[in-house]
């Protein structure tokens, strides 16, 4: 069973707040070194925060995250709020000495993300940026196969993240407000595939991109396409759209090498397609020796999207307990910052019409 208690404060009660709350509740009953104690939840709407407190078992509902930052019972500050409230609360929590989880994209810009990373480093706390797809067992297995040289010389990476909800969405949603979201499909979906590209392929050094806003009156991007070059010399393609009819949550990547290929689709979460030089075979990633499966079921019994947050938060608790670092399998704030530099370069390339170099501070 879980070990000593660790107090957690959560900012955010909407979709990410629900995902994190469910995961923390599950971890109270799993074999992890620290047992999350749900001290308080905060958000901008008092009634909604109180409803979330009651539904998910949080001890208190508070109207201001500043109360959580000064609360000595809280050791881990989990920021699952909208993009515009990532930086200020997270930096304040770092300065108060709290361990940190912040959802992606880390900041609204690379500059903001860099400041968040630096503050967390100065504080000496554990910090994780919420790229939950790293914690899909099949994605971690892909990384292990690449590290083992199973694909030979890796020559190409491609990824796309397509959703369809953007056509008829409520224009008042915060995701369409550049002041609240920073960007559209770039930060919402593109951040995920940039992070997976870095996790599997290494650092991205240049981009050439096109960005489009399709729906009239919208102030953020609806879609982008980009070609990228990696530090290794490998090339790749990235694309994301929230206007792809029929694609509810199609997050797909493929890696090609001299000895074979890997392919993954989040809509088939438990499967990794592995090819030799001739054909693909399906690997069902549910075996006891596969990554992250120790918390779950018997072989062949699949897990779901929500399990990625259990794996992610469990990984962070282990890191706080000193069992391992957050990196390389968890995304640190440095990873969140470096992803932001790539996203900013995509915007610059679209504006300039030229290939843009990605420089890191």
Tab-separated table of C-alpha atoms in Angstrom:
chain	number	residue	atom	x	y	z
A	1	UNK	CA	0.000	0.000	0.000
A	2	UNK	CA	0.957	3.666	-0.316
A	3	UNK	CA	3.507	5.083	2.104
A	4	UNK	CA	3.472	8.261	4.242
A	5	UNK	CA	1.070	11.035	3.297
A	6	UNK	CA	2.032	13.973	1.103
A	7	UNK	CA	-0.277	16.982	1.036
A	8	UNK	CA	-1.469	18.037	-2.419
A	9	UNK	CA	-3.091	21.269	-3.539
A	10	UNK	CA	-4.773	21.339	-6.952
A	11	UNK	CA	-5.523	24.395	-9.063
A	12	UNK	CA	-8.259	23.666	-11.597
A	13	UNK	CA	-11.535	21.754	-11.585
A	14	UNK	CA	-12.439	21.339	-15.283
A	15	UNK	CA	-11.276	18.528	-17.593
A	16	UNK	CA	-7.662	18.416	-16.395
A	17	UNK	CA	-8.756	18.962	-12.801
A	18	UNK	CA	-11.027	15.914	-13.094
A	19	UNK	CA	-8.260	13.827	-14.622
A	20	UNK	CA	-5.780	14.760	-11.897
A	21	UNK	CA	-8.323	14.300	-9.100
A	22	UNK	CA	-9.241	10.813	-10.316
A	23	UNK	CA	-5.572	9.866	-10.552
A	24	UNK	CA	-4.760	11.133	-7.058
A	25	UNK	CA	-7.685	9.196	-5.614
A	26	UNK	CA	-6.489	6.018	-7.342
A	27	UNK	CA	-2.950	6.507	-6.029
A	28	UNK	CA	-4.244	6.518	-2.462
A	29	UNK	CA	-4.822	2.789	-2.896
A	30	UNK	CA	-1.788	1.783	-4.968
A	31	UNK	CA	1.727	0.748	-4.055
A	32	UNK	CA	3.524	4.105	-4.249
A	33	UNK	CA	6.055	5.539	-1.764
A	34	UNK	CA	3.907	8.556	-0.840
A	35	UNK	CA	0.131	8.581	-0.342
A	36	UNK	CA	-1.491	11.745	-1.756
A	37	UNK	CA	-3.606	13.605	0.790
A	38	UNK	CA	-6.102	15.862	-0.994
A	39	UNK	CA	-5.723	19.046	1.059
A	40	UNK	CA	-7.459	21.645	-1.125
A	41	UNK	CA	-8.694	22.494	-4.608
A	42	UNK	CA	-8.930	26.022	-6.030
A	43	UNK	CA	-10.454	27.706	-9.072
A	44	UNK	CA	-12.044	30.892	-10.293
A	45	UNK	CA	-15.712	29.948	-9.733
A	46	UNK	CA	-16.550	29.308	-6.098
A	47	UNK	CA	-19.623	27.150	-6.726
A	48	UNK	CA	-17.816	24.938	-9.256
A	49	UNK	CA	-14.826	24.522	-6.937
A	50	UNK	CA	-17.107	23.457	-4.096
A	51	UNK	CA	-18.829	20.927	-6.355
A	52	UNK	CA	-15.439	19.520	-7.355
A	53	UNK	CA	-14.356	19.344	-3.708
A	54	UNK	CA	-17.409	17.320	-2.820
A	55	UNK	CA	-17.227	15.063	-5.876
A	56	UNK	CA	-13.533	14.187	-5.626
A	57	UNK	CA	-13.000	14.209	-1.883
A	58	UNK	CA	-10.816	17.280	-1.483
A	59	UNK	CA	-10.558	18.518	2.095
A	60	UNK	CA	-11.219	22.169	1.299
A	61	UNK	CA	-12.353	24.369	-1.583
A	62	UNK	CA	-10.542	27.710	-1.757
A	63	UNK	CA	-11.239	30.649	-4.032
A	64	UNK	CA	-7.635	31.831	-4.346
A	65	UNK	CA	-4.594	29.705	-5.177
A	66	UNK	CA	-2.504	32.026	-2.995
A	67	UNK	CA	-4.039	30.328	0.033
A	68	UNK	CA	-2.573	27.041	-1.207
A	69	UNK	CA	0.876	28.523	-1.766
A	70	UNK	CA	1.133	29.600	1.897
A	71	UNK	CA	-0.507	26.427	3.256
A	72	UNK	CA	2.238	24.453	5.013
A	73	UNK	CA	0.207	21.253	4.717
A	74	UNK	CA	0.660	21.323	0.940
A	75	UNK	CA	3.934	19.799	-0.260
A	76	UNK	CA	2.970	19.232	-3.927
A	77	UNK	CA	1.273	21.991	-5.930
A	78	UNK	CA	-0.551	20.594	-8.980
A	79	UNK	CA	-1.495	23.262	-11.540
A	80	UNK	CA	-4.170	21.959	-13.905
A	81	UNK	CA	-5.653	25.369	-14.655
A	82	UNK	CA	-5.962	27.213	-17.999
A	83	UNK	CA	-2.770	28.245	-19.771
A	84	UNK	CA	-2.840	31.857	-18.593
A	85	UNK	CA	-2.646	30.800	-14.930
A	86	UNK	CA	0.279	28.428	-15.315
A	87	UNK	CA	3.124	30.848	-14.665
A	88	UNK	CA	2.236	33.059	-11.696
A	89	UNK	CA	0.838	30.386	-9.325
A	90	UNK	CA	3.525	27.851	-10.235
A	91	UNK	CA	6.367	30.319	-9.716
A	92	UNK	CA	4.868	31.382	-6.371
A	93	UNK	CA	4.595	27.735	-5.320
A	94	UNK	CA	8.213	27.101	-6.326
A	95	UNK	CA	9.369	30.043	-4.230
A	96	UNK	CA	7.397	28.582	-1.325
A	97	UNK	CA	9.387	25.349	-1.692
A	98	UNK	CA	6.615	23.125	-3.035
A	99	UNK	CA	7.140	20.321	-5.528
A	100	UNK	CA	5.423	21.066	-8.814
A	101	UNK	CA	3.279	19.596	-11.534
A	102	UNK	CA	2.073	22.020	-14.203
A	103	UNK	CA	-0.026	21.106	-17.192
A	104	UNK	CA	1.204	21.787	-20.702
A	105	UNK	CA	1.990	24.054	-22.437
A	106	UNK	CA	4.219	25.145	-19.582
A	107	UNK	CA	3.961	28.889	-20.281
A	108	UNK	CA	2.242	31.112	-22.820
A	109	UNK	CA	5.644	31.784	-24.452
A	110	UNK	CA	9.127	30.319	-24.371
A	111	UNK	CA	10.257	33.251	-22.239
A	112	UNK	CA	7.580	32.559	-19.643
A	113	UNK	CA	8.362	28.832	-19.699
A	114	UNK	CA	12.060	29.549	-19.213
A	115	UNK	CA	11.314	31.672	-16.148
A	116	UNK	CA	9.186	28.875	-14.659
A	117	UNK	CA	11.957	26.335	-15.216
A	118	UNK	CA	14.594	28.593	-13.689
A	119	UNK	CA	12.484	29.325	-10.606
A	120	UNK	CA	11.856	25.607	-10.045
A	121	UNK	CA	15.567	24.865	-10.403
A	122	UNK	CA	16.514	27.623	-7.967
A	123	UNK	CA	14.011	26.256	-5.458
A	124	UNK	CA	15.499	22.761	-5.726
A	125	UNK	CA	12.080	21.110	-5.981
A	126	UNK	CA	10.881	18.256	-8.175
A	127	UNK	CA	9.089	19.595	-11.255
A	128	UNK	CA	7.087	17.848	-13.960
A	129	UNK	CA	5.300	19.294	-17.003
A	130	UNK	CA	2.078	17.428	-17.739
A	131	UNK	CA	2.797	15.647	-21.007
A	132	UNK	CA	0.732	12.611	-20.062
A	133	UNK	CA	1.278	10.729	-23.328
A	134	UNK	CA	4.806	9.914	-22.173
A	135	UNK	CA	3.066	7.681	-19.635
A	136	UNK	CA	1.257	5.493	-22.144
A	137	UNK	CA	2.973	2.098	-21.747
A	138	UNK	CA	3.225	1.679	-25.536
A	139	UNK	CA	4.959	5.055	-25.921
A	140	UNK	CA	7.476	4.216	-23.193
A	141	UNK	CA	8.060	0.836	-24.868
A	142	UNK	CA	8.728	2.657	-28.157
A	143	UNK	CA	11.418	4.689	-26.402
A	144	UNK	CA	12.991	1.530	-24.973
A	145	UNK	CA	13.063	-0.165	-28.383
A	146	UNK	CA	14.715	2.899	-29.912
A	147	UNK	CA	17.309	3.037	-27.138
A	148	UNK	CA	18.056	-0.649	-27.689
A	149	UNK	CA	18.780	0.025	-31.375
A	150	UNK	CA	15.942	-2.156	-32.619
A	151	UNK	CA	15.186	0.230	-35.521
A	152	UNK	CA	18.814	0.680	-36.573
A	153	UNK	CA	19.627	4.141	-37.903
A	154	UNK	CA	16.533	6.298	-37.338
A	155	UNK	CA	15.872	8.473	-40.388
A	156	UNK	CA	12.335	9.870	-40.140
A	157	UNK	CA	9.690	10.868	-37.591
A	158	UNK	CA	6.121	11.868	-38.394
A	159	UNK	CA	3.258	12.813	-36.089
A	160	UNK	CA	-0.192	14.272	-36.352
A	161	UNK	CA	-2.758	15.234	-33.746
A	162	UNK	CA	-6.249	15.748	-35.148
A	163	UNK	CA	-9.521	16.633	-33.455
A	164	UNK	CA	-12.850	17.799	-34.871
A	165	UNK	CA	-14.516	19.894	-32.168
A	166	UNK	CA	-13.261	23.273	-33.400
A	167	UNK	CA	-15.814	23.865	-36.153
A	168	UNK	CA	-18.887	24.485	-33.996
A	169	UNK	CA	-17.317	25.217	-30.616
A	170	UNK	CA	-18.561	27.991	-28.359
A	171	UNK	CA	-16.563	31.099	-29.352
A	172	UNK	CA	-16.535	32.191	-25.694
A	173	UNK	CA	-14.341	29.233	-24.677
A	174	UNK	CA	-11.048	30.315	-23.121
A	175	UNK	CA	-9.189	28.185	-25.660
A	176	UNK	CA	-10.145	30.727	-28.355
A	177	UNK	CA	-8.943	33.721	-26.333
A	178	UNK	CA	-5.275	34.462	-27.153
A	179	UNK	CA	-4.881	36.160	-23.779
A	180	UNK	CA	-5.970	32.983	-21.972
A	181	UNK	CA	-4.662	30.271	-24.305
A	182	UNK	CA	-1.686	31.912	-26.007
A	183	UNK	CA	-2.351	29.936	-29.189
A	184	UNK	CA	-4.856	27.496	-30.646
A	185	UNK	CA	-4.017	24.093	-32.084
A	186	UNK	CA	-0.303	24.874	-31.713
A	187	UNK	CA	-0.281	24.942	-27.909
A	188	UNK	CA	-3.242	22.629	-27.383
A	189	UNK	CA	-2.286	19.739	-29.678
A	190	UNK	CA	1.064	20.693	-31.171
A	191	UNK	CA	2.721	20.792	-27.759
A	192	UNK	CA	1.977	17.097	-27.282
A	193	UNK	CA	3.468	15.956	-30.589
A	194	UNK	CA	6.506	18.221	-30.227
A	195	UNK	CA	7.156	16.674	-26.818
A	196	UNK	CA	6.762	13.132	-28.162
A	197	UNK	CA	9.063	14.022	-31.073
A	198	UNK	CA	11.707	15.210	-28.583
A	199	UNK	CA	11.145	12.208	-26.276
A	200	UNK	CA	11.653	9.712	-29.092
A	201	UNK	CA	13.866	11.591	-31.558
A	202	UNK	CA	15.926	14.080	-29.577
A	203	UNK	CA	16.311	17.825	-29.872
A	204	UNK	CA	14.655	19.740	-32.728
A	205	UNK	CA	16.959	22.360	-34.268
A	206	UNK	CA	14.940	23.900	-37.120
A	207	UNK	CA	11.366	24.182	-38.362
A	208	UNK	CA	9.570	25.280	-41.505
A	209	UNK	CA	5.859	25.780	-40.900
A	210	UNK	CA	2.535	27.063	-42.127
A	211	UNK	CA	-0.208	28.103	-39.695
A	212	UNK	CA	-3.832	28.836	-40.578
A	213	UNK	CA	-6.933	30.240	-38.916
A	214	UNK	CA	-9.950	28.957	-40.836
A	215	UNK	CA	-13.068	29.811	-38.816
A	216	UNK	CA	-14.056	33.479	-39.350
A	217	UNK	CA	-13.605	35.773	-36.365
A	218	UNK	CA	-11.257	33.453	-34.520
A	219	UNK	CA	-8.061	34.981	-33.088
A	220	UNK	CA	-6.068	31.785	-32.568
A	221	UNK	CA	-4.807	29.218	-35.047
A	222	UNK	CA	-6.965	26.283	-36.130
A	223	UNK	CA	-4.229	24.171	-37.697
A	224	UNK	CA	-0.558	23.975	-38.607
A	225	UNK	CA	1.852	21.829	-40.565
A	226	UNK	CA	5.623	21.796	-40.098
A	227	UNK	CA	8.727	20.052	-41.292
A	228	UNK	CA	11.392	19.698	-38.622
A	229	UNK	CA	15.064	18.763	-38.441
A	230	UNK	CA	16.532	17.026	-35.412
A	231	UNK	CA	19.978	17.493	-33.918
A	232	UNK	CA	20.844	13.977	-35.122
A	233	UNK	CA	20.163	14.974	-38.723
A	234	UNK	CA	16.852	13.094	-38.826
A	235	UNK	CA	13.974	14.917	-40.489
A	236	UNK	CA	10.269	14.804	-39.686
A	237	UNK	CA	6.802	16.213	-40.155
A	238	UNK	CA	4.292	17.479	-37.607
A	239	UNK	CA	0.693	18.562	-38.091
A	240	UNK	CA	-2.234	19.403	-35.852
A	241	UNK	CA	-5.803	20.511	-36.421
A	242	UNK	CA	-8.975	21.001	-34.414
A	243	UNK	CA	-11.018	20.987	-37.658
A	244	UNK	CA	-10.635	17.370	-38.841
A	245	UNK	CA	-14.144	15.897	-39.119
A	246	UNK	CA	-14.258	12.295	-37.952
A	247	UNK	CA	-11.097	12.604	-35.851
A	248	UNK	CA	-12.161	12.818	-32.218
A	249	UNK	CA	-8.706	12.377	-30.695
A	250	UNK	CA	-6.331	11.017	-33.320
A	251	UNK	CA	-2.812	11.331	-31.902
A	252	UNK	CA	-0.533	9.292	-34.153
A	253	UNK	CA	3.213	8.937	-34.651
A	254	UNK	CA	5.528	6.779	-36.742
A	255	UNK	CA	9.294	6.341	-36.548
A	256	UNK	CA	11.236	4.848	-39.467
A	257	UNK	CA	14.720	3.328	-39.277
A	258	UNK	CA	17.112	1.226	-41.336
A	259	UNK	CA	16.003	-1.988	-39.606
A	260	UNK	CA	12.317	-1.308	-39.030
A	261	UNK	CA	9.585	1.069	-37.915
A	262	UNK	CA	7.302	1.858	-34.980
A	263	UNK	CA	3.758	3.227	-35.191
A	264	UNK	CA	1.258	4.281	-32.517
A	265	UNK	CA	-2.274	5.701	-32.402
A	266	UNK	CA	-3.731	6.880	-29.085
A	267	UNK	CA	-7.149	5.640	-30.231
A	268	UNK	CA	-5.559	2.165	-29.936
A	269	UNK	CA	-3.863	3.073	-26.669
A	270	UNK	CA	-2.632	-0.387	-25.676
A	271	UNK	CA	-1.058	-1.310	-29.013
A	272	UNK	CA	2.324	-0.603	-30.572
A	273	UNK	CA	2.888	-1.567	-34.194
A	274	UNK	CA	6.440	-2.818	-34.750
A	275	UNK	CA	7.850	-3.544	-38.217
A	276	UNK	CA	10.914	-5.352	-39.464
A	277	UNK	CA	12.112	-4.628	-42.997
A	278	UNK	CA	8.992	-6.239	-44.485
A	279	UNK	CA	5.834	-5.899	-42.408
A	280	UNK	CA	4.216	-4.672	-39.176
A	281	UNK	CA	3.087	-6.808	-36.252
A	282	UNK	CA	0.892	-5.702	-33.374
A	283	UNK	CA	2.306	-5.751	-29.841
A	284	UNK	CA	-0.351	-5.641	-27.129
A	285	UNK	CA	1.411	-3.700	-24.363
A	286	UNK	CA	-0.154	-5.316	-21.296
A	287	UNK	CA	2.528	-7.764	-20.133
A	288	UNK	CA	3.905	-7.549	-16.551
A	289	UNK	CA	7.371	-6.576	-17.834
A	290	UNK	CA	6.028	-3.768	-20.009
A	291	UNK	CA	6.371	-0.180	-18.698
A	292	UNK	CA	3.966	1.097	-15.996
A	293	UNK	CA	1.924	-2.106	-15.868
A	294	UNK	CA	2.649	-2.936	-12.220
A	295	UNK	CA	-0.335	-0.831	-11.072
A	296	UNK	CA	-2.770	-2.457	-13.482
A	297	UNK	CA	-4.378	-5.688	-14.616
A	298	UNK	CA	-3.593	-9.179	-15.853
A	299	UNK	CA	-2.045	-9.545	-19.339
A	300	UNK	CA	-4.512	-8.741	-22.084
A	301	UNK	CA	-6.649	-6.514	-19.838
A	302	UNK	CA	-6.250	-3.073	-21.329
A	303	UNK	CA	-5.988	0.319	-19.639
A	304	UNK	CA	-7.512	3.661	-20.644
A	305	UNK	CA	-6.568	7.311	-21.140
A	306	UNK	CA	-7.157	8.162	-17.483
A	307	UNK	CA	-4.496	5.653	-16.467
A	308	UNK	CA	-1.821	7.869	-18.040
A	309	UNK	CA	-2.409	10.448	-15.279
A	310	UNK	CA	-2.134	7.756	-12.607
A	311	UNK	CA	1.180	6.670	-14.148
A	312	UNK	CA	2.346	10.289	-14.427
A	313	UNK	CA	1.497	11.325	-10.877
A	314	UNK	CA	2.797	8.034	-9.515
A	315	UNK	CA	6.088	8.674	-11.311
A	316	UNK	CA	6.286	12.144	-9.742
A	317	UNK	CA	5.588	10.780	-6.248
A	318	UNK	CA	8.392	8.259	-6.725
A	319	UNK	CA	10.705	11.073	-7.824
A	320	UNK	CA	9.816	13.182	-4.785
A	321	UNK	CA	10.536	10.139	-2.594
A	322	UNK	CA	13.981	9.847	-4.189
A	323	UNK	CA	13.438	6.592	-6.066
A	324	UNK	CA	14.491	8.125	-9.414
A	325	UNK	CA	14.593	11.458	-11.204
A	326	UNK	CA	11.669	13.022	-13.041
A	327	UNK	CA	13.728	12.824	-16.247
A	328	UNK	CA	14.232	11.184	-18.652
A	329	UNK	CA	10.809	9.566	-18.830
A	330	UNK	CA	8.872	12.361	-17.195
A	331	UNK	CA	8.931	15.789	-18.834
A	332	UNK	CA	10.659	18.282	-16.557
A	333	UNK	CA	10.075	22.027	-16.714
A	334	UNK	CA	13.198	22.136	-18.893
A	335	UNK	CA	11.405	19.849	-21.354
A	336	UNK	CA	8.352	22.083	-21.150
A	337	UNK	CA	10.529	25.117	-21.885
A	338	UNK	CA	12.310	23.460	-24.815
A	339	UNK	CA	8.957	22.433	-26.284
A	340	UNK	CA	7.873	26.080	-26.038
A	341	UNK	CA	10.912	27.191	-28.034
A	342	UNK	CA	9.878	24.835	-30.843
A	343	UNK	CA	6.288	26.120	-30.729
A	344	UNK	CA	7.494	29.731	-30.878
A	345	UNK	CA	9.721	28.835	-33.844
A	346	UNK	CA	6.699	27.362	-35.648
A	347	UNK	CA	4.912	30.695	-35.243
A	348	UNK	CA	7.993	32.649	-36.405
A	349	UNK	CA	8.392	30.427	-39.452
A	350	UNK	CA	4.758	30.883	-40.435
A	351	UNK	CA	5.141	34.657	-40.112
A	352	UNK	CA	8.435	34.873	-41.992
A	353	UNK	CA	7.744	32.232	-44.625
A	354	UNK	CA	11.241	30.860	-44.001
A	355	UNK	CA	12.900	28.020	-42.168
A	356	UNK	CA	13.616	29.096	-38.584
A	357	UNK	CA	16.356	27.847	-36.293
A	358	UNK	CA	15.382	26.776	-32.785
A	359	UNK	CA	17.747	28.255	-30.223
A	360	UNK	CA	17.757	27.289	-26.551
A	361	UNK	CA	18.779	29.535	-23.669
